[in-house]
Short mmCIF file of C-alpha atoms in Angstrom, two decimals:
data_model
loop_
_atom_site.label_atom_id
_atom_site.label_comp_id
_atom_site.label_asym_id
_atom_site.label_seq_id
_atom_site.Cartn_x
_atom_site.Cartn_y
_atom_site.Cartn_z
CA MET A 1 23.86 37.58 -49.20
CA LYS A 2 22.86 36.02 -45.86
CA THR A 3 25.27 33.11 -46.35
CA LYS A 4 28.12 35.61 -46.56
CA TYR A 5 27.40 37.13 -43.13
CA ILE A 6 29.57 34.65 -41.29
CA LEU A 7 32.69 35.38 -43.36
CA ALA A 8 32.01 39.08 -43.13
CA GLY A 9 31.51 38.82 -39.40
CA LEU A 10 34.81 37.08 -38.86
CA LEU A 11 36.55 39.68 -40.98
CA MET A 12 34.93 42.59 -39.18
CA LEU A 13 36.00 41.11 -35.85
CA SER A 14 39.56 41.65 -37.00
CA LEU A 15 38.65 45.22 -37.85
CA THR A 16 37.18 45.87 -34.40
CA ALA A 17 39.44 43.82 -32.19
CA CYS A 18 39.86 46.24 -29.28
CA LYS A 19 36.68 46.50 -27.20
CA GLU A 20 35.37 48.72 -24.41
CA GLN A 21 36.41 51.94 -26.13
CA PHE A 22 34.20 55.00 -26.35
CA LEU A 23 31.05 54.15 -28.33
CA ASP A 24 32.62 50.71 -28.79
CA LEU A 25 34.08 52.08 -32.03
CA SER A 26 37.60 50.72 -32.08
CA PRO A 27 40.44 51.50 -34.45
CA VAL A 28 41.02 49.42 -37.54
CA SER A 29 43.91 47.06 -36.97
CA ALA A 30 47.18 47.46 -38.82
CA VAL A 31 46.37 44.38 -40.87
CA GLY A 32 42.96 45.77 -41.85
CA THR A 33 44.42 49.16 -42.70
CA SER A 34 47.18 47.85 -44.93
CA THR A 35 45.53 44.98 -46.74
CA PHE A 36 41.76 45.44 -46.66
CA PHE A 37 39.46 47.55 -48.88
CA LYS A 38 41.68 46.89 -51.89
CA THR A 39 39.25 45.06 -54.17
CA GLN A 40 35.58 44.95 -55.07
CA SER A 41 35.34 41.65 -53.20
CA ASP A 42 36.78 43.27 -50.07
CA VAL A 43 34.19 46.03 -50.21
CA LEU A 44 31.29 43.60 -50.62
CA THR A 45 32.56 41.51 -47.73
CA ALA A 46 32.74 44.58 -45.51
CA LEU A 47 29.25 45.64 -46.58
CA ASN A 48 27.93 42.19 -45.70
CA GLY A 49 29.50 42.70 -42.29
CA ALA A 50 27.41 45.85 -41.89
CA TYR A 51 24.27 43.90 -42.78
CA GLY A 52 25.35 41.19 -40.37
CA ALA A 53 25.42 43.70 -37.53
CA LEU A 54 21.61 43.83 -37.73
CA GLN A 55 21.59 40.32 -36.22
CA PHE A 56 23.26 41.50 -33.01
CA ASN A 57 21.19 41.17 -29.85
CA GLY A 58 21.39 44.93 -29.33
CA GLN A 59 19.89 45.52 -32.76
CA TYR A 60 17.20 43.10 -33.96
CA GLY A 61 18.14 39.95 -32.04
CA GLN A 62 16.44 41.29 -28.90
CA LEU A 63 14.57 44.30 -30.23
CA TYR A 64 11.50 43.20 -28.29
CA VAL A 65 13.02 44.39 -25.00
CA VAL A 66 12.72 48.06 -26.02
CA SER A 67 9.99 47.83 -28.66
CA GLU A 68 7.37 45.56 -27.10
CA ILE A 69 7.89 44.93 -23.39
CA PRO A 70 7.41 48.63 -22.47
CA SER A 71 4.13 48.65 -24.41
CA ASP A 72 0.79 47.07 -23.55
CA ASP A 73 1.40 44.13 -25.89
CA THR A 74 3.87 41.93 -24.00
CA SER A 75 5.42 41.29 -20.61
CA PRO A 76 8.84 39.90 -19.66
CA VAL A 77 9.78 36.40 -18.66
CA LEU A 78 9.55 35.79 -14.93
CA SER A 79 13.08 35.01 -13.82
CA GLY A 80 13.34 35.32 -10.06
CA SER A 81 15.65 38.10 -8.97
CA VAL A 82 16.76 38.94 -12.52
CA THR A 83 15.02 42.23 -13.29
CA ASP A 84 16.75 43.36 -16.47
CA GLN A 85 13.65 42.97 -18.69
CA ASP A 86 11.14 43.71 -15.96
CA GLU A 87 12.63 47.19 -15.65
CA PHE A 88 11.27 48.02 -19.12
CA ASP A 89 7.85 46.63 -18.28
CA LYS A 90 7.47 48.64 -15.07
CA PHE A 91 9.62 51.65 -15.99
CA TYR A 92 12.40 51.57 -13.43
CA VAL A 93 15.23 51.09 -15.92
CA ARG A 94 18.68 51.36 -14.34
CA THR A 95 21.43 53.28 -16.07
CA THR A 96 23.46 50.05 -15.88
CA ASN A 97 20.82 47.87 -17.54
CA PRO A 98 22.60 45.44 -19.91
CA TYR A 99 19.93 45.74 -22.61
CA THR A 100 20.40 49.48 -23.03
CA LEU A 101 24.17 48.95 -23.07
CA ALA A 102 23.86 46.30 -25.79
CA ARG A 103 21.54 48.52 -27.81
CA TRP A 104 24.04 51.39 -27.67
CA ASN A 105 27.14 49.31 -28.34
CA ASP A 106 25.67 47.09 -31.04
CA GLY A 107 24.10 50.07 -32.77
CA TYR A 108 27.44 51.84 -32.97
CA LYS A 109 29.27 48.68 -34.02
CA GLY A 110 26.97 48.53 -37.04
CA ILE A 111 27.39 52.24 -37.73
CA TYR A 112 31.16 51.81 -37.54
CA ARG A 113 30.97 49.11 -40.20
CA ALA A 114 28.77 51.25 -42.47
CA ASN A 115 31.04 54.26 -42.01
CA ALA A 116 34.10 52.20 -42.92
CA VAL A 117 32.50 51.13 -46.20
CA ILE A 118 31.41 54.67 -47.09
CA GLU A 119 34.80 56.15 -46.27
CA ARG A 120 37.05 53.48 -47.77
CA ILE A 121 35.27 52.64 -51.01
CA GLY A 122 36.50 55.76 -52.78
CA GLY A 123 39.99 54.34 -53.08
CA VAL A 124 38.90 51.03 -54.60
CA THR A 125 38.98 50.49 -58.36
CA MET A 126 35.69 48.85 -59.30
CA ASP A 127 32.52 49.26 -61.34
CA GLU A 128 31.23 52.78 -60.64
CA THR A 129 27.55 51.87 -60.77
CA LEU A 130 28.10 49.12 -58.25
CA LYS A 131 30.18 51.47 -56.11
CA LYS A 132 27.31 53.96 -55.95
CA ARG A 133 24.87 51.20 -55.04
CA ILE A 134 27.12 49.91 -52.25
CA VAL A 135 27.41 53.40 -50.78
CA GLY A 136 23.62 53.63 -50.97
CA GLU A 137 23.24 50.34 -49.10
CA ALA A 138 25.68 51.46 -46.42
CA LYS A 139 23.83 54.76 -46.02
CA PHE A 140 20.52 52.93 -45.74
CA LEU A 141 21.96 50.74 -42.99
CA ARG A 142 23.47 53.71 -41.18
CA ALA A 143 20.16 55.56 -41.35
CA LEU A 144 18.25 52.55 -40.02
CA MET A 145 20.66 52.11 -37.13
CA TYR A 146 20.53 55.80 -36.19
CA PHE A 147 16.74 55.75 -36.45
CA ASN A 148 16.63 52.94 -33.92
CA LEU A 149 19.14 54.65 -31.62
CA VAL A 150 17.45 58.05 -31.64
CA ARG A 151 14.04 56.55 -30.92
CA VAL A 152 15.43 54.69 -27.90
CA PHE A 153 17.83 57.26 -26.42
CA GLY A 154 16.91 60.68 -27.85
CA ASP A 155 20.04 62.75 -28.49
CA VAL A 156 22.92 60.49 -29.51
CA PRO A 157 26.45 61.08 -30.83
CA LEU A 158 26.34 61.49 -34.60
CA VAL A 159 29.43 59.74 -35.93
CA LEU A 160 29.75 59.88 -39.71
CA THR A 161 33.41 59.00 -40.18
CA GLU A 162 35.43 55.91 -39.48
CA ILE A 163 36.97 56.02 -36.02
CA THR A 164 40.61 54.95 -36.36
CA ASP A 165 41.88 56.15 -32.98
CA PRO A 166 40.02 55.69 -29.67
CA LEU A 167 40.84 59.25 -28.72
CA GLN A 168 38.64 60.47 -31.57
CA GLY A 169 35.63 59.14 -29.71
CA TYR A 170 36.06 61.64 -26.92
CA GLU A 171 35.31 64.45 -29.38
CA TYR A 172 31.68 63.40 -29.70
CA GLY A 173 28.94 64.62 -27.44
CA ARG A 174 25.22 63.98 -27.86
CA THR A 175 23.82 65.46 -31.07
CA PRO A 176 20.28 66.93 -30.86
CA VAL A 177 17.51 64.66 -32.13
CA ALA A 178 16.59 67.10 -34.91
CA ASP A 179 20.13 67.04 -36.31
CA VAL A 180 20.27 63.25 -36.19
CA TYR A 181 17.02 63.11 -38.14
CA THR A 182 18.41 65.55 -40.69
CA GLN A 183 21.27 63.15 -41.34
CA ILE A 184 18.95 60.12 -41.44
CA ILE A 185 16.84 61.85 -44.09
CA LYS A 186 19.92 62.80 -46.08
CA ASP A 187 21.25 59.25 -46.00
CA LEU A 188 17.92 57.77 -47.09
CA SER A 189 17.46 60.37 -49.82
CA ASP A 190 20.93 59.58 -51.13
CA ALA A 191 20.21 55.87 -50.91
CA GLU A 192 16.88 55.83 -52.72
CA ALA A 193 18.48 57.54 -55.72
CA VAL A 194 21.06 54.80 -56.32
CA LEU A 195 19.62 51.56 -54.92
CA SER A 196 18.18 48.86 -57.13
CA VAL A 197 14.45 48.28 -57.36
CA SER A 198 14.95 44.55 -56.74
CA TYR A 199 17.62 41.87 -56.69
CA THR A 200 18.05 38.29 -57.81
CA GLY A 201 20.07 35.31 -56.68
CA ALA A 202 22.55 35.82 -53.86
CA ASP A 203 21.76 39.54 -53.67
CA VAL A 204 18.15 39.03 -52.55
CA GLY A 205 17.75 40.67 -49.16
CA ARG A 206 19.83 43.76 -49.85
CA ALA A 207 18.30 47.19 -49.30
CA THR A 208 16.25 48.39 -52.27
CA ALA A 209 15.04 51.80 -53.39
CA GLY A 210 11.61 50.82 -52.05
CA ALA A 211 13.11 50.02 -48.65
CA ALA A 212 14.79 53.45 -48.52
CA LYS A 213 11.55 55.21 -49.52
CA SER A 214 9.49 53.22 -47.02
CA LEU A 215 11.88 53.90 -44.17
CA LEU A 216 11.99 57.56 -45.15
CA GLY A 217 8.19 57.61 -45.02
CA LYS A 218 8.33 56.18 -41.49
CA VAL A 219 10.90 58.78 -40.48
CA TYR A 220 8.67 61.58 -41.79
CA LEU A 221 5.71 60.08 -39.95
CA THR A 222 7.74 59.98 -36.73
CA GLN A 223 8.63 63.65 -37.19
CA LYS A 224 4.97 64.47 -37.90
CA ARG A 225 5.91 65.67 -41.38
CA TYR A 226 2.73 64.14 -42.70
CA ALA A 227 2.65 65.74 -46.16
CA ASP A 228 6.19 64.51 -46.82
CA ALA A 229 5.22 61.06 -45.60
CA VAL A 230 2.25 61.01 -47.99
CA THR A 231 4.47 61.90 -50.93
CA LYS A 232 7.14 59.33 -50.14
CA LEU A 233 4.85 56.43 -49.26
CA LYS A 234 2.74 57.10 -52.35
CA GLU A 235 5.88 56.60 -54.44
CA VAL A 236 6.24 53.12 -52.92
CA ILE A 237 2.60 52.21 -53.53
CA ASP A 238 2.48 53.62 -57.06
CA LYS A 239 5.60 51.69 -58.07
CA ALA A 240 3.63 48.45 -57.48
CA THR A 241 6.76 46.51 -56.55
CA TYR A 242 5.09 45.05 -53.46
CA SER A 243 1.75 43.44 -52.72
CA LEU A 244 -0.01 41.73 -49.83
CA LEU A 245 0.30 37.96 -49.74
CA PRO A 246 -3.16 36.37 -50.06
CA ALA A 247 -2.86 34.49 -46.75
CA TYR A 248 -1.59 36.21 -43.61
CA ALA A 249 -0.16 32.95 -42.25
CA ASP A 250 2.11 32.60 -45.28
CA LEU A 251 4.06 35.68 -44.20
CA PHE A 252 5.65 33.72 -41.39
CA LYS A 253 6.66 30.57 -43.22
CA ALA A 254 10.40 30.51 -43.71
CA ALA A 255 9.94 29.30 -47.28
CA ASN A 256 8.22 32.60 -48.13
CA LYS A 257 10.72 35.06 -46.71
CA ASN A 258 11.83 37.92 -48.96
CA GLY A 259 8.52 37.55 -50.80
CA LYS A 260 6.25 40.08 -52.50
CA GLU A 261 5.14 41.66 -49.23
CA SER A 262 8.67 42.02 -47.92
CA VAL A 263 10.22 45.49 -48.11
CA PHE A 264 13.24 44.83 -45.91
CA GLU A 265 14.15 41.94 -43.62
CA VAL A 266 17.05 41.05 -41.37
CA GLN A 267 18.41 37.91 -42.98
CA TYR A 268 18.99 34.66 -41.12
CA LYS A 269 19.97 31.19 -42.29
CA LYS A 270 19.87 28.06 -40.17
CA GLY A 271 22.33 25.22 -40.47
CA ASN A 272 24.50 25.47 -37.34
CA ILE A 273 26.77 28.02 -39.04
CA GLY A 274 26.12 30.88 -36.62
CA GLU A 275 23.56 32.56 -38.88
CA GLY A 276 20.27 31.17 -37.56
CA SER A 277 17.60 33.24 -35.84
CA PRO A 278 16.84 32.87 -32.11
CA PHE A 279 13.17 33.86 -32.07
CA ALA A 280 11.49 30.44 -32.23
CA ASN A 281 13.30 29.18 -29.14
CA SER A 282 13.40 32.51 -27.33
CA TYR A 283 9.62 33.01 -27.55
CA ALA A 284 8.42 29.45 -26.97
CA PRO A 285 7.06 28.72 -23.47
CA GLU A 286 9.55 28.29 -20.67
CA ASN A 287 9.84 24.71 -19.35
CA SER A 288 7.82 23.39 -22.29
CA GLY A 289 10.43 20.87 -23.44
CA ASN A 290 9.86 19.92 -27.06
CA ALA A 291 6.08 20.39 -26.88
CA VAL A 292 6.08 23.66 -28.84
CA ILE A 293 9.50 23.80 -30.51
CA THR A 294 12.50 21.49 -30.56
CA PHE A 295 15.10 22.36 -27.89
CA GLY A 296 12.47 24.14 -25.78
CA GLY A 297 11.78 27.79 -25.12
CA GLY A 298 12.98 30.76 -23.13
CA GLY A 299 9.52 32.13 -22.38
CA ASN A 300 10.45 35.63 -23.49
CA ASN A 301 8.05 38.34 -24.59
CA HIS A 302 4.71 37.01 -23.30
CA PRO A 303 1.66 38.39 -25.12
CA THR A 304 -0.67 40.13 -22.67
CA PRO A 305 -4.34 39.32 -22.11
CA ASP A 306 -5.04 42.91 -23.18
CA LEU A 307 -3.58 42.23 -26.61
CA ASP A 308 -5.42 38.91 -26.81
CA ASN A 309 -8.71 40.69 -26.11
CA SER A 310 -7.99 43.36 -28.72
CA TYR A 311 -8.49 40.98 -31.68
CA GLU A 312 -11.91 41.08 -33.32
CA THR A 313 -13.93 37.91 -33.33
CA GLY A 314 -12.96 35.87 -36.36
CA ASP A 315 -9.66 37.67 -36.99
CA PRO A 316 -7.30 34.88 -38.15
CA ARG A 317 -4.26 36.96 -37.22
CA ARG A 318 -4.76 36.11 -33.57
CA ASN A 319 -4.14 32.39 -33.96
CA VAL A 320 -1.31 32.93 -36.43
CA SER A 321 0.43 35.36 -34.11
CA MET A 322 -0.08 33.97 -30.61
CA ALA A 323 -1.52 31.26 -28.40
CA SER A 324 -2.79 31.24 -24.84
CA SER A 325 -2.03 27.59 -24.08
CA TYR A 326 -0.20 24.49 -25.28
CA VAL A 327 -0.35 20.76 -24.61
CA ASN A 328 2.77 19.40 -22.96
CA THR A 329 4.47 16.10 -23.75
CA SER A 330 2.33 14.39 -21.13
CA GLY A 331 -0.85 15.49 -22.86
CA VAL A 332 -1.73 18.12 -20.25
CA LYS A 333 -3.01 21.55 -21.32
CA ILE A 334 -0.87 24.36 -19.94
CA ASP A 335 -2.22 27.91 -19.87
CA TYR A 336 0.61 30.09 -21.18
CA TYR A 337 0.64 33.04 -23.55
CA TYR A 338 3.35 32.80 -26.21
CA ILE A 339 4.22 34.06 -29.69
CA LYS A 340 3.71 31.76 -32.69
CA LYS A 341 4.82 33.95 -35.60
CA TYR A 342 8.38 32.65 -35.52
CA ALA A 343 8.22 28.87 -35.56
CA ASP A 344 10.68 27.47 -38.07
CA PRO A 345 12.14 24.22 -36.64
CA PRO A 346 15.68 24.94 -35.43
CA VAL A 347 18.72 22.84 -36.29
CA VAL A 348 20.17 23.51 -32.85
CA ASN A 349 18.86 25.74 -30.08
CA GLY A 350 18.41 29.28 -31.43
CA ASP A 351 19.13 28.31 -35.02
CA SER A 352 16.00 28.82 -37.11
CA ASP A 353 15.39 30.16 -40.61
CA ASP A 354 12.92 32.89 -39.62
CA ASN A 355 13.87 36.35 -40.89
CA TRP A 356 12.85 39.52 -39.05
CA TYR A 357 10.55 41.92 -40.89
CA VAL A 358 11.83 45.46 -40.54
CA LEU A 359 9.38 46.77 -43.15
CA ARG A 360 6.61 45.04 -45.05
CA TYR A 361 3.92 46.26 -47.40
CA ALA A 362 1.05 46.12 -44.90
CA ASP A 363 3.09 48.51 -42.74
CA VAL A 364 3.49 50.82 -45.75
CA LEU A 365 -0.26 50.80 -46.44
CA LEU A 366 -1.12 51.59 -42.84
CA MET A 367 1.51 54.33 -42.61
CA TYR A 368 0.10 55.84 -45.79
CA ALA A 369 -3.42 55.73 -44.35
CA GLU A 370 -2.12 57.44 -41.19
CA ALA A 371 -0.31 60.15 -43.13
CA LEU A 372 -3.35 60.84 -45.32
CA ASN A 373 -5.62 61.00 -42.30
CA GLU A 374 -3.30 63.43 -40.53
CA THR A 375 -3.44 65.71 -43.57
CA SER A 376 -7.25 65.74 -43.27
CA LYS A 377 -7.77 63.30 -46.15
CA THR A 378 -9.74 60.81 -44.10
CA ALA A 379 -11.91 59.59 -46.96
CA GLU A 380 -8.81 58.90 -49.07
CA ALA A 381 -7.09 57.13 -46.17
CA LEU A 382 -9.86 54.68 -45.30
CA PRO A 383 -9.46 52.32 -48.31
CA TYR A 384 -5.83 51.63 -47.38
CA LEU A 385 -6.87 50.53 -43.90
CA ASN A 386 -9.59 48.36 -45.41
CA GLN A 387 -7.16 46.83 -47.89
CA VAL A 388 -5.23 45.36 -44.97
CA ARG A 389 -8.44 44.15 -43.31
CA LYS A 390 -9.75 42.59 -46.50
CA ARG A 391 -6.72 40.32 -46.74
CA VAL A 392 -7.78 38.60 -43.50
CA GLY A 393 -11.49 38.49 -44.34
CA LEU A 394 -12.66 41.27 -42.02
CA ALA A 395 -15.42 43.67 -42.96
CA ASP A 396 -14.55 47.13 -44.17
CA LYS A 397 -14.63 49.93 -41.64
CA ALA A 398 -17.01 52.80 -42.36
CA ILE A 399 -15.41 55.81 -40.71
CA THR A 400 -15.82 59.49 -41.51
CA ALA A 401 -14.24 61.25 -38.52
CA GLN A 402 -10.48 61.85 -38.46
CA ALA A 403 -10.16 61.03 -34.75
CA ASP A 404 -12.03 57.74 -35.18
CA LEU A 405 -9.86 56.70 -38.10
CA ARG A 406 -6.74 57.61 -36.12
CA LEU A 407 -7.72 55.09 -33.44
CA ALA A 408 -8.76 52.48 -36.01
CA ILE A 409 -5.33 52.68 -37.70
CA GLU A 410 -3.62 52.38 -34.32
CA GLN A 411 -5.66 49.26 -33.57
CA GLU A 412 -5.05 47.76 -37.01
CA ARG A 413 -1.31 48.26 -36.68
CA ARG A 414 -1.43 46.61 -33.28
CA VAL A 415 -2.92 43.35 -34.51
CA GLU A 416 -1.45 43.29 -38.02
CA LEU A 417 2.13 43.95 -36.90
CA ALA A 418 2.04 42.30 -33.48
CA PHE A 419 5.44 41.13 -32.21
CA GLU A 420 7.30 42.71 -35.12
CA GLY A 421 8.82 45.51 -33.06
CA HIS A 422 6.38 48.37 -33.78
CA ARG A 423 3.91 48.86 -30.92
CA TRP A 424 6.06 50.91 -28.51
CA PHE A 425 7.40 53.17 -31.24
CA ASP A 426 3.89 53.58 -32.69
CA ILE A 427 2.26 54.80 -29.51
CA VAL A 428 5.19 57.08 -28.68
CA ARG A 429 5.11 58.52 -32.21
CA THR A 430 1.40 59.28 -32.09
CA GLY A 431 1.44 60.78 -28.61
CA ARG A 432 -0.76 58.01 -27.28
CA ALA A 433 1.86 56.34 -25.08
CA LEU A 434 1.16 58.05 -21.76
CA PRO A 435 -2.60 57.38 -21.55
CA ILE A 436 -2.13 53.80 -22.77
CA LEU A 437 0.78 53.15 -20.44
CA GLN A 438 -0.86 54.79 -17.45
CA ALA A 439 -3.72 52.35 -17.83
CA LYS A 440 -1.20 49.52 -18.02
CA ALA A 441 0.67 50.88 -14.98
CA THR A 442 -2.53 50.94 -12.94
CA SER A 443 -3.34 47.35 -13.91
CA ILE A 444 0.09 46.00 -12.88
CA GLY A 445 0.40 48.10 -9.73
CA ILE A 446 2.77 50.90 -10.71
CA LYS A 447 1.97 53.80 -8.42
CA THR A 448 4.34 56.40 -9.83
CA ALA A 449 2.80 58.50 -12.59
CA LEU A 450 4.57 58.07 -15.92
CA THR A 451 5.90 61.15 -17.68
CA GLU A 452 7.56 62.15 -20.94
CA ASN A 453 10.86 61.10 -19.35
CA ASN A 454 9.73 57.48 -19.58
CA LEU A 455 9.40 57.64 -23.36
CA ILE A 456 13.14 57.32 -23.90
CA PHE A 457 15.58 55.15 -22.00
CA PRO A 458 18.76 55.97 -20.07
CA ILE A 459 22.14 56.45 -21.67
CA PRO A 460 24.37 53.56 -20.52
CA GLN A 461 26.27 54.68 -17.45
CA SER A 462 29.53 53.37 -18.87
CA GLN A 463 29.33 55.91 -21.69
CA ILE A 464 28.84 58.76 -19.23
CA ASP A 465 31.71 57.50 -17.09
CA ILE A 466 34.01 57.38 -20.12
CA ASN A 467 33.22 60.90 -21.31
CA PRO A 468 31.38 62.77 -18.52
CA THR A 469 32.05 66.26 -19.88
CA LYS A 470 30.17 65.59 -23.13
CA ILE A 471 27.76 62.71 -22.43
CA LYS A 472 25.00 63.63 -19.99
CA GLN A 473 22.15 61.46 -18.72
CA ASN A 474 18.55 61.74 -19.88
CA PRO A 475 16.17 63.48 -17.45
CA GLY A 476 14.61 61.23 -14.84
CA TYR A 477 17.41 58.66 -14.68
#
């Protein structure tokens, strides 16, 4: 499927040619309207375009800006007067910040593509079983994109139909978070009923029933619907489709992507065809030349000393995930924190084979442990935490108190899933963000007390300017 992204992307450009419209959801061109969505092949190409939208910088290409930099795990690259990423680290995010604008626009571009598939497929003559599966995939993607938007911005416009006229966009105001989650749950429930358990050949990487169930479990966990999360995540575990890889380091070898531990990944393919991943070069140390990765690094998303110190002695995940120094081409040791998880040699700058894990089985196990613990089943939850620890050779935890296990799961998620886009959303979800971030703020010299307003980011000013009667700014911005 990943090799079809580039064709799908070119096609979808023709379907979204007019930019800078409300929500960046532009009308389908006359050519697209009259000649596209006629055959099964057309539908699959359009669906691949929806998958391809996950690669956009405002989706997973630069997820770290909103998912890691605000947390205590990483800090931004130092870049003189350029403050765009620093604003997320120190919580003075402007309403004109380009990263929030990209997150909004790229999220809705992907939703537009998913909506087009869902709306247009009904008129295409094709295998009915495949048609249902394609709709399920599109609904999974739409749910994932809305989940990411609502966690970043709070209330967002809920657009469930294909926008064919820019004026339609002005009809949409911000939909309450609860209503957005209701639709996310509906989409994922619809999807899990029709998606395949697994795929082979060129279809590997598509959304599966297990992916829909796992994401639904995460949604329930975010809503604090713990009993529902237990039920849904147990279905994933009991199905035994997934398992932990024996060696943690193997998770991040490009040759092992889409393996037994993978639940859902954003697909990339190197080869100078516009489908490679940027992470290896983006995260390698700035000014390091070819010492760490060919074509050098951007120095983005520095691990913090606090994260470094959070690893237990002997935890192999530390050295797989990060480093605190490197040796330059002159043989000199340079002290510099950087991420190592994404290290596939690129063909050209920003063109590696590393996929991005959206969901993997260790995440499922730890979410299940959290959900069990929050339903007062601490003794039942503990083995799932220890299962993740056992894989890396760490001793089992012996915990009996719910509060202690809550913190142990938080810590385990921090080191197991480091730099995979979870930490910020985890601590916000659990209500732990403000005490953790206030400690961070004190350490880096932020004098203003952080509040609940800091837990979501500003609506892009351009969207308010376009539709000021219906799009209002978040409090505090």
